[in-house]
């Protein structure tokens, strides 16, 4: 595992900027709809556009950006995310912003029931702090833009001919993550393997049983698949997870089973790695802590995303120098978006430009 260097470095290169007395942070909340390039389907749902919420945190003439998108699985939509943030505005107005970590400690108890909202707020706090102190978020956390893994692009569930045509359109991507949980999972991966030399990863989104997982793991290992993400339901019995952990021919990565910080410890011994998403854990502040703990426990690390704009992707990209695997294609799956930040070109991340998370947006485009 990679060492986490200089952990944590709390201030920017020029030291923390002093706030003007009496100036309080102001939060603006925008509900938006993001059109997709094509229908996106997984084992439990399909969509053609994505609801999302972009927040602006204003302080001393600078604006920090954060985002959280709808997820039916986690019971959040734009209304619920925006509503939770709206609800805490009066409390937030009393908070004297010093660091993102202090803001997270202040806001987490207020948003205990809505970590998607907390994540958007925390991303905006990191972005704002970077802009106020002339540093990027990853540099503030002691990282350099080296050893950055490439990202997978996601192939959604569909009839085999559609899956193959989607794969053809990603011919120049080095890593494909294939959504499974269909009656013909092995047929799909076998056909894909015949049509691409790309690294293949699979995500069953909780759709398999213990027996299916173990059986599929051997067949998928033969097909050169790299790992299996979340084969069992998140609440499968511990003994089922342990059996899969011990008998799978491929590493098993927890997604739905690893949501918040305490799940890292719970996944140790039941999974080979974890997939962190900012909206699940409540933002960059806990994500950095989770990566440190996973690394200490010898768990493989991955960061994933929802389908969301460059705002959330650029925030998550601040973590990638620490990762074994990246799955941050959310913005790439959009037909258009109002933000501009870290991009993926054939799986390779552009380096974040500017301060904070390296993202801008134009509210007039939504
Ligand atoms: Mg997943």
Coordinates of C-alpha atoms and ligand atoms in Angstrom, one line a residue:
X1 CA 0.0 0.0 0.0
X2 CA 1.1 3.5 -0.6
X3 CA 2.3 5.5 2.4
X4 CA 0.2 8.6 3.1
X5 CA 2.9 11.3 3.3
X6 CA 2.8 14.2 5.6
X7 CA -0.5 13.3 7.1
X8 CA -2.4 15.6 7.9
X9 CA -1.0 19.0 6.9
X10 CA -3.6 21.4 8.0
X11 CA -2.5 24.6 6.4
X12 CA -1.8 25.9 2.9
X13 CA 1.7 26.8 1.8
X14 CA 1.3 30.4 2.9
X15 CA -0.3 29.5 6.2
X16 CA -3.9 30.0 7.2
X17 CA -5.5 33.2 6.2
X18 CA -7.1 35.3 8.9
X19 CA -10.8 35.8 8.7
X20 CA -12.3 39.2 8.9
X21 CA -14.1 39.5 12.2
X22 CA -17.8 39.3 11.9
X23 CA -17.8 37.9 8.4
X24 CA -19.8 34.7 8.3
X25 CA -20.0 32.1 5.6
X26 CA -23.0 32.1 3.3
X27 CA -24.5 29.0 1.6
X28 CA -26.3 29.0 -1.7
X29 CA -28.1 25.9 -2.9
X30 CA -28.9 25.0 -6.5
X31 CA -30.9 22.0 -7.6
X32 CA -30.0 21.0 -11.2
X33 CA -30.7 18.2 -13.7
X34 CA -27.9 16.6 -15.6
X35 CA -28.7 14.9 -18.9
X36 CA -26.9 11.6 -19.6
X37 CA -25.2 10.5 -22.9
X38 CA -27.2 7.3 -22.8
X39 CA -29.5 5.3 -20.6
X40 CA -27.6 4.1 -17.5
X41 CA -28.8 0.9 -15.9
X42 CA -27.6 -1.2 -13.0
X43 CA -29.1 -4.3 -11.3
X44 CA -31.8 -2.3 -9.6
X45 CA -32.6 0.8 -11.7
X46 CA -32.1 2.8 -14.9
X47 CA -32.0 6.6 -15.6
X48 CA -31.7 9.1 -18.5
X49 CA -31.0 12.2 -16.4
X50 CA -29.6 12.8 -13.0
X51 CA -30.9 15.1 -10.3
X52 CA -28.1 16.9 -8.4
X53 CA -27.5 19.7 -5.9
X54 CA -24.6 22.1 -6.2
X55 CA -23.7 24.3 -3.3
X56 CA -21.7 27.5 -3.1
X57 CA -20.0 28.4 0.2
X58 CA -19.2 32.1 0.1
X59 CA -16.6 33.8 2.3
X60 CA -14.4 36.8 1.9
X61 CA -15.1 37.1 -1.9
X62 CA -14.3 33.5 -2.6
X63 CA -16.7 30.7 -3.5
X64 CA -16.2 27.0 -2.6
X65 CA -18.2 24.4 -4.6
X66 CA -19.6 21.1 -3.6
X67 CA -22.2 18.6 -5.0
X68 CA -24.3 15.6 -4.1
X69 CA -26.5 13.8 -6.6
X70 CA -29.6 11.7 -6.3
X71 CA -29.3 8.1 -5.3
X72 CA -32.5 6.0 -5.0
X73 CA -30.6 3.2 -3.2
X74 CA -29.5 5.6 -0.4
X75 CA -32.9 7.3 -0.3
X76 CA -31.7 10.8 -1.4
X77 CA -32.9 13.1 -4.1
X78 CA -32.3 16.7 -4.9
X79 CA -35.2 17.8 -2.7
X80 CA -34.0 15.9 0.3
X81 CA -30.4 17.1 -0.1
X82 CA -31.3 20.7 -0.7
X83 CA -33.9 20.6 2.1
X84 CA -31.4 19.3 4.7
X85 CA -28.9 22.1 3.7
X86 CA -31.6 24.7 3.8
X87 CA -32.6 23.5 7.3
X88 CA -29.1 24.1 8.7
X89 CA -28.5 27.5 7.1
X90 CA -29.4 29.4 10.3
X91 CA -26.9 27.3 12.3
X92 CA -24.3 27.6 9.6
X93 CA -24.6 31.3 9.6
X94 CA -23.3 31.3 13.2
X95 CA -20.2 29.2 12.4
X96 CA -16.9 31.0 12.1
X97 CA -15.2 29.2 9.3
X98 CA -11.6 28.3 10.0
X99 CA -10.9 24.9 8.5
X100 CA -13.0 22.3 6.6
X101 CA -12.3 19.8 9.4
X102 CA -13.7 22.2 12.0
X103 CA -16.8 22.9 9.8
X104 CA -17.3 19.1 9.4
X105 CA -17.2 18.6 13.2
X106 CA -19.8 21.3 13.5
X107 CA -22.1 20.2 10.7
X108 CA -21.9 16.4 11.0
X109 CA -24.2 16.2 14.1
X110 CA -26.7 18.6 12.3
X111 CA -26.7 16.4 9.2
X112 CA -26.5 13.0 10.8
X113 CA -29.6 11.9 8.7
X114 CA -28.2 13.3 5.4
X115 CA -24.6 12.6 4.7
X116 CA -25.1 13.4 1.0
X117 CA -25.8 17.0 2.1
X118 CA -22.9 16.9 4.5
X119 CA -20.6 15.7 1.7
X120 CA -21.7 18.6 -0.6
X121 CA -21.0 21.1 2.3
X122 CA -17.6 19.5 3.1
X123 CA -16.5 19.5 -0.5
X124 CA -17.4 23.2 -0.7
X125 CA -15.5 23.9 2.6
X126 CA -12.3 22.2 1.2
X127 CA -12.6 24.1 -2.1
X128 CA -13.2 27.4 -0.3
X129 CA -10.3 26.8 2.1
X130 CA -8.0 26.1 -0.8
X131 CA -9.1 29.2 -2.6
X132 CA -8.7 31.4 0.5
X133 CA -5.2 30.0 1.2
X134 CA -3.9 29.6 -2.4
X135 CA -3.5 25.8 -2.3
X136 CA -5.0 22.8 -3.9
X137 CA -6.8 20.4 -1.7
X138 CA -4.5 17.5 -2.5
X139 CA -1.4 19.6 -1.8
X140 CA -2.8 20.8 1.5
X141 CA -3.0 17.1 2.4
X142 CA 0.6 16.5 1.7
X143 CA 0.1 14.8 -1.7
X144 CA 1.7 15.3 -5.1
X145 CA 0.2 14.5 -8.4
X146 CA 2.2 11.4 -8.9
X147 CA 1.3 7.7 -9.0
X148 CA -2.2 8.6 -10.0
X149 CA -4.1 5.5 -11.1
X150 CA -6.3 5.6 -14.2
X151 CA -10.0 5.5 -13.8
X152 CA -12.4 2.8 -15.1
X153 CA -15.4 3.7 -17.2
X154 CA -18.7 2.0 -16.4
X155 CA -20.5 -0.3 -18.8
X156 CA -24.2 -0.4 -17.7
X157 CA -26.5 -3.3 -17.8
X158 CA -28.4 -4.1 -21.1
X159 CA -28.9 -6.6 -23.8
X160 CA -25.6 -8.2 -24.9
X161 CA -25.6 -6.4 -28.3
X162 CA -26.0 -3.0 -26.5
X163 CA -23.3 -3.8 -24.0
X164 CA -20.9 -4.8 -26.8
X165 CA -21.7 -1.6 -28.7
X166 CA -21.1 0.5 -25.6
X167 CA -17.7 -1.3 -25.1
X168 CA -16.8 -0.5 -28.7
X169 CA -17.3 3.2 -28.0
X170 CA -14.8 2.9 -25.1
X171 CA -12.2 1.1 -27.3
X172 CA -9.5 3.5 -26.1
X173 CA -10.2 3.2 -22.4
X174 CA -7.8 1.0 -20.5
X175 CA -10.1 -0.1 -17.7
X176 CA -13.8 -1.1 -18.0
X177 CA -16.1 -1.6 -15.0
X178 CA -19.0 -3.8 -16.0
X179 CA -22.3 -3.7 -14.1
X180 CA -23.6 -7.2 -13.6
X181 CA -26.5 -8.9 -11.8
X182 CA -28.3 -10.2 -14.9
X183 CA -29.3 -13.8 -15.7
X184 CA -26.4 -14.0 -18.2
X185 CA -23.5 -12.4 -16.3
X186 CA -20.8 -14.8 -17.4
X187 CA -22.0 -14.7 -21.0
X188 CA -21.6 -10.9 -21.0
X189 CA -18.1 -11.0 -19.6
X190 CA -17.1 -13.8 -21.9
X191 CA -18.3 -11.8 -24.9
X192 CA -16.6 -8.7 -23.6
X193 CA -13.3 -10.5 -23.1
X194 CA -13.4 -11.6 -26.8
X195 CA -13.9 -8.0 -27.8
X196 CA -11.5 -6.1 -25.6
X197 CA -8.0 -6.3 -24.1
X198 CA -8.9 -3.7 -21.5
X199 CA -8.7 -4.5 -17.7
X200 CA -12.1 -5.7 -16.7
X201 CA -13.6 -5.1 -13.2
X202 CA -17.2 -6.2 -12.3
X203 CA -19.8 -4.8 -10.0
X204 CA -22.7 -7.0 -9.0
X205 CA -24.4 -4.3 -6.9
X206 CA -25.5 -6.8 -4.2
X207 CA -27.2 -9.1 -6.7
X208 CA -25.4 -12.4 -6.1
X209 CA -25.6 -15.2 -3.6
X210 CA -22.6 -16.7 -1.8
X211 CA -22.6 -19.7 -4.1
X212 CA -23.0 -17.6 -7.3
X213 CA -20.2 -15.3 -6.1
X214 CA -17.7 -18.1 -5.5
X215 CA -18.7 -19.9 -8.7
X216 CA -18.5 -16.7 -10.8
X217 CA -15.2 -15.7 -9.2
X218 CA -13.5 -18.7 -10.6
X219 CA -15.0 -18.2 -14.1
X220 CA -14.2 -14.5 -14.0
X221 CA -10.6 -15.1 -12.8
X222 CA -10.2 -17.3 -15.9
X223 CA -11.4 -14.4 -18.0
X224 CA -8.8 -12.1 -16.4
X225 CA -11.2 -10.0 -14.4
X226 CA -9.3 -7.9 -11.8
X227 CA -11.8 -7.8 -8.9
X228 CA -15.5 -8.2 -7.9
X229 CA -17.3 -5.2 -6.3
X230 CA -20.1 -5.8 -3.8
X231 CA -21.5 -9.2 -4.8
X232 CA -23.6 -9.8 -1.7
X233 CA -26.3 -7.5 -0.2
X234 CA -24.8 -5.0 2.2
X235 CA -26.6 -6.7 5.1
X236 CA -25.7 -10.3 4.2
X237 CA -24.8 -12.2 7.3
X238 CA -21.2 -11.9 8.4
X239 CA -20.6 -15.6 7.9
X240 CA -21.6 -15.2 4.2
X241 CA -19.2 -12.4 3.7
X242 CA -16.5 -14.3 5.4
X243 CA -17.1 -17.4 3.2
X244 CA -16.9 -15.3 0.0
X245 CA -13.8 -13.5 1.4
X246 CA -12.1 -16.8 2.0
X247 CA -13.2 -18.8 -1.0
X248 CA -13.4 -16.2 -3.8
X249 CA -10.8 -16.6 -6.6
X250 CA -10.8 -12.8 -7.0
X251 CA -10.5 -9.8 -4.5
X252 CA -13.8 -8.6 -3.2
X253 CA -14.3 -4.8 -2.8
X254 CA -17.0 -3.4 -0.5
X255 CA -19.2 -0.6 -1.9
X256 CA -22.7 -0.7 -0.4
X257 CA -21.1 -2.4 2.7
X258 CA -18.6 0.4 3.3
X259 CA -20.5 3.7 3.7
X260 CA -19.3 5.6 6.8
X261 CA -16.0 5.7 8.7
X262 CA -16.8 2.8 11.1
X263 CA -17.4 0.5 8.2
X264 CA -13.7 0.4 7.4
X265 CA -13.0 -1.6 10.5
X266 CA -16.0 -3.8 10.0
X267 CA -14.9 -4.6 6.4
X268 CA -11.4 -5.7 7.6
X269 CA -11.4 -9.5 7.3
X270 CA -14.6 -9.7 5.2
X271 CA -13.4 -7.8 2.1
X272 CA -10.1 -7.3 0.4
X273 CA -10.7 -3.6 -0.2
X274 CA -13.2 -0.7 0.0
X275 CA -14.8 1.7 -2.4
X276 CA -15.2 5.1 -0.7
X277 CA -17.7 7.6 -2.1
X278 CA -17.9 11.1 -0.8
X279 CA -21.7 11.2 -0.6
X280 CA -21.7 7.9 1.5
X281 CA -19.2 9.0 4.0
X282 CA -19.9 12.7 4.3
X283 CA -17.2 14.3 2.2
X284 CA -13.4 14.7 1.8
X285 CA -12.8 15.1 5.5
X286 CA -13.9 11.6 6.5
X287 CA -12.7 10.1 3.2
X288 CA -9.1 11.1 4.0
X289 CA -9.4 9.5 7.4
X290 CA -10.9 6.3 5.9
X291 CA -8.1 6.0 3.4
X292 CA -5.6 6.3 6.1
X293 CA -7.3 3.6 8.2
X294 CA -7.8 1.3 5.2
X295 CA -4.1 1.7 4.3
X296 CA -3.0 0.8 7.8
X297 CA -5.2 -2.3 7.7
X298 CA -3.8 -3.4 4.4
X299 CA -7.2 -3.0 2.6
X300 CA -7.1 -2.1 -1.1
X301 CA -8.4 1.4 -1.7
X302 CA -10.8 2.7 -4.3
X303 CA -12.8 5.9 -4.7
X304 CA -16.0 5.8 -6.7
X305 CA -18.8 8.3 -7.5
X306 CA -22.4 8.7 -8.5
X307 CA -23.3 10.2 -11.8
X308 CA -22.5 13.8 -11.0
X309 CA -20.8 16.8 -12.6
X310 CA -17.2 18.0 -12.5
X311 CA -17.9 19.6 -9.1
X312 CA -18.1 16.4 -7.2
X313 CA -15.6 14.6 -9.5
X314 CA -13.0 17.3 -9.0
X315 CA -13.5 17.0 -5.2
X316 CA -13.1 13.2 -5.3
X317 CA -10.1 13.5 -7.6
X318 CA -8.2 15.2 -4.7
X319 CA -7.9 11.7 -3.2
X320 CA -6.6 9.8 -6.3
X321 CA -2.8 10.0 -5.5
X322 CA -3.6 7.8 -2.5
X323 CA -5.6 5.1 -4.3
X324 CA -5.1 1.6 -5.7
X325 CA -8.2 1.9 -8.0
X326 CA -10.2 4.9 -9.2
X327 CA -13.7 4.8 -10.6
X328 CA -14.6 8.5 -11.2
X329 CA -16.3 8.5 -14.6
X330 CA -19.5 10.1 -13.3
X331 CA -19.1 13.4 -15.3
X332 CA -17.9 11.5 -18.4
X333 CA -21.3 9.8 -18.6
X334 CA -23.1 13.2 -18.9
X335 CA -24.3 14.7 -22.2
X336 CA -23.6 18.2 -20.8
X337 CA -22.9 19.9 -17.5
X338 CA -22.5 23.4 -16.0
X339 CA -19.1 22.8 -14.4
X340 CA -15.5 22.6 -15.6
X341 CA -12.8 20.8 -13.6
X342 CA -10.8 17.6 -13.5
X343 CA -11.3 15.6 -16.7
X344 CA -10.8 12.1 -17.7
X345 CA -9.3 11.4 -21.1
X346 CA -9.2 7.7 -22.0
X347 CA -9.1 7.0 -18.3
X348 CA -6.3 9.4 -17.4
X349 CA -7.0 12.3 -15.0
X350 CA -6.1 15.8 -15.9
X351 CA -4.2 17.5 -13.1
X352 CA -6.5 19.8 -11.0
X353 CA -5.8 23.4 -12.1
X354 CA -5.9 26.4 -9.8
X355 CA -6.7 26.4 -6.1
X356 CA -9.2 24.3 -4.0
X357 CA -10.6 21.4 -6.0
X358 CA -9.8 23.0 -9.3
X359 CA -13.3 23.4 -10.5
X360 CA -15.6 26.3 -11.7
X361 CA -19.2 26.4 -12.7
X362 CA -21.6 28.6 -14.5
X363 CA -25.0 28.8 -12.7
X364 CA -26.6 30.4 -15.8
X365 CA -26.1 27.1 -17.7
X366 CA -28.7 25.2 -15.5
Ligands
LIG1 MG1 -20.6 -0.2 -6.8

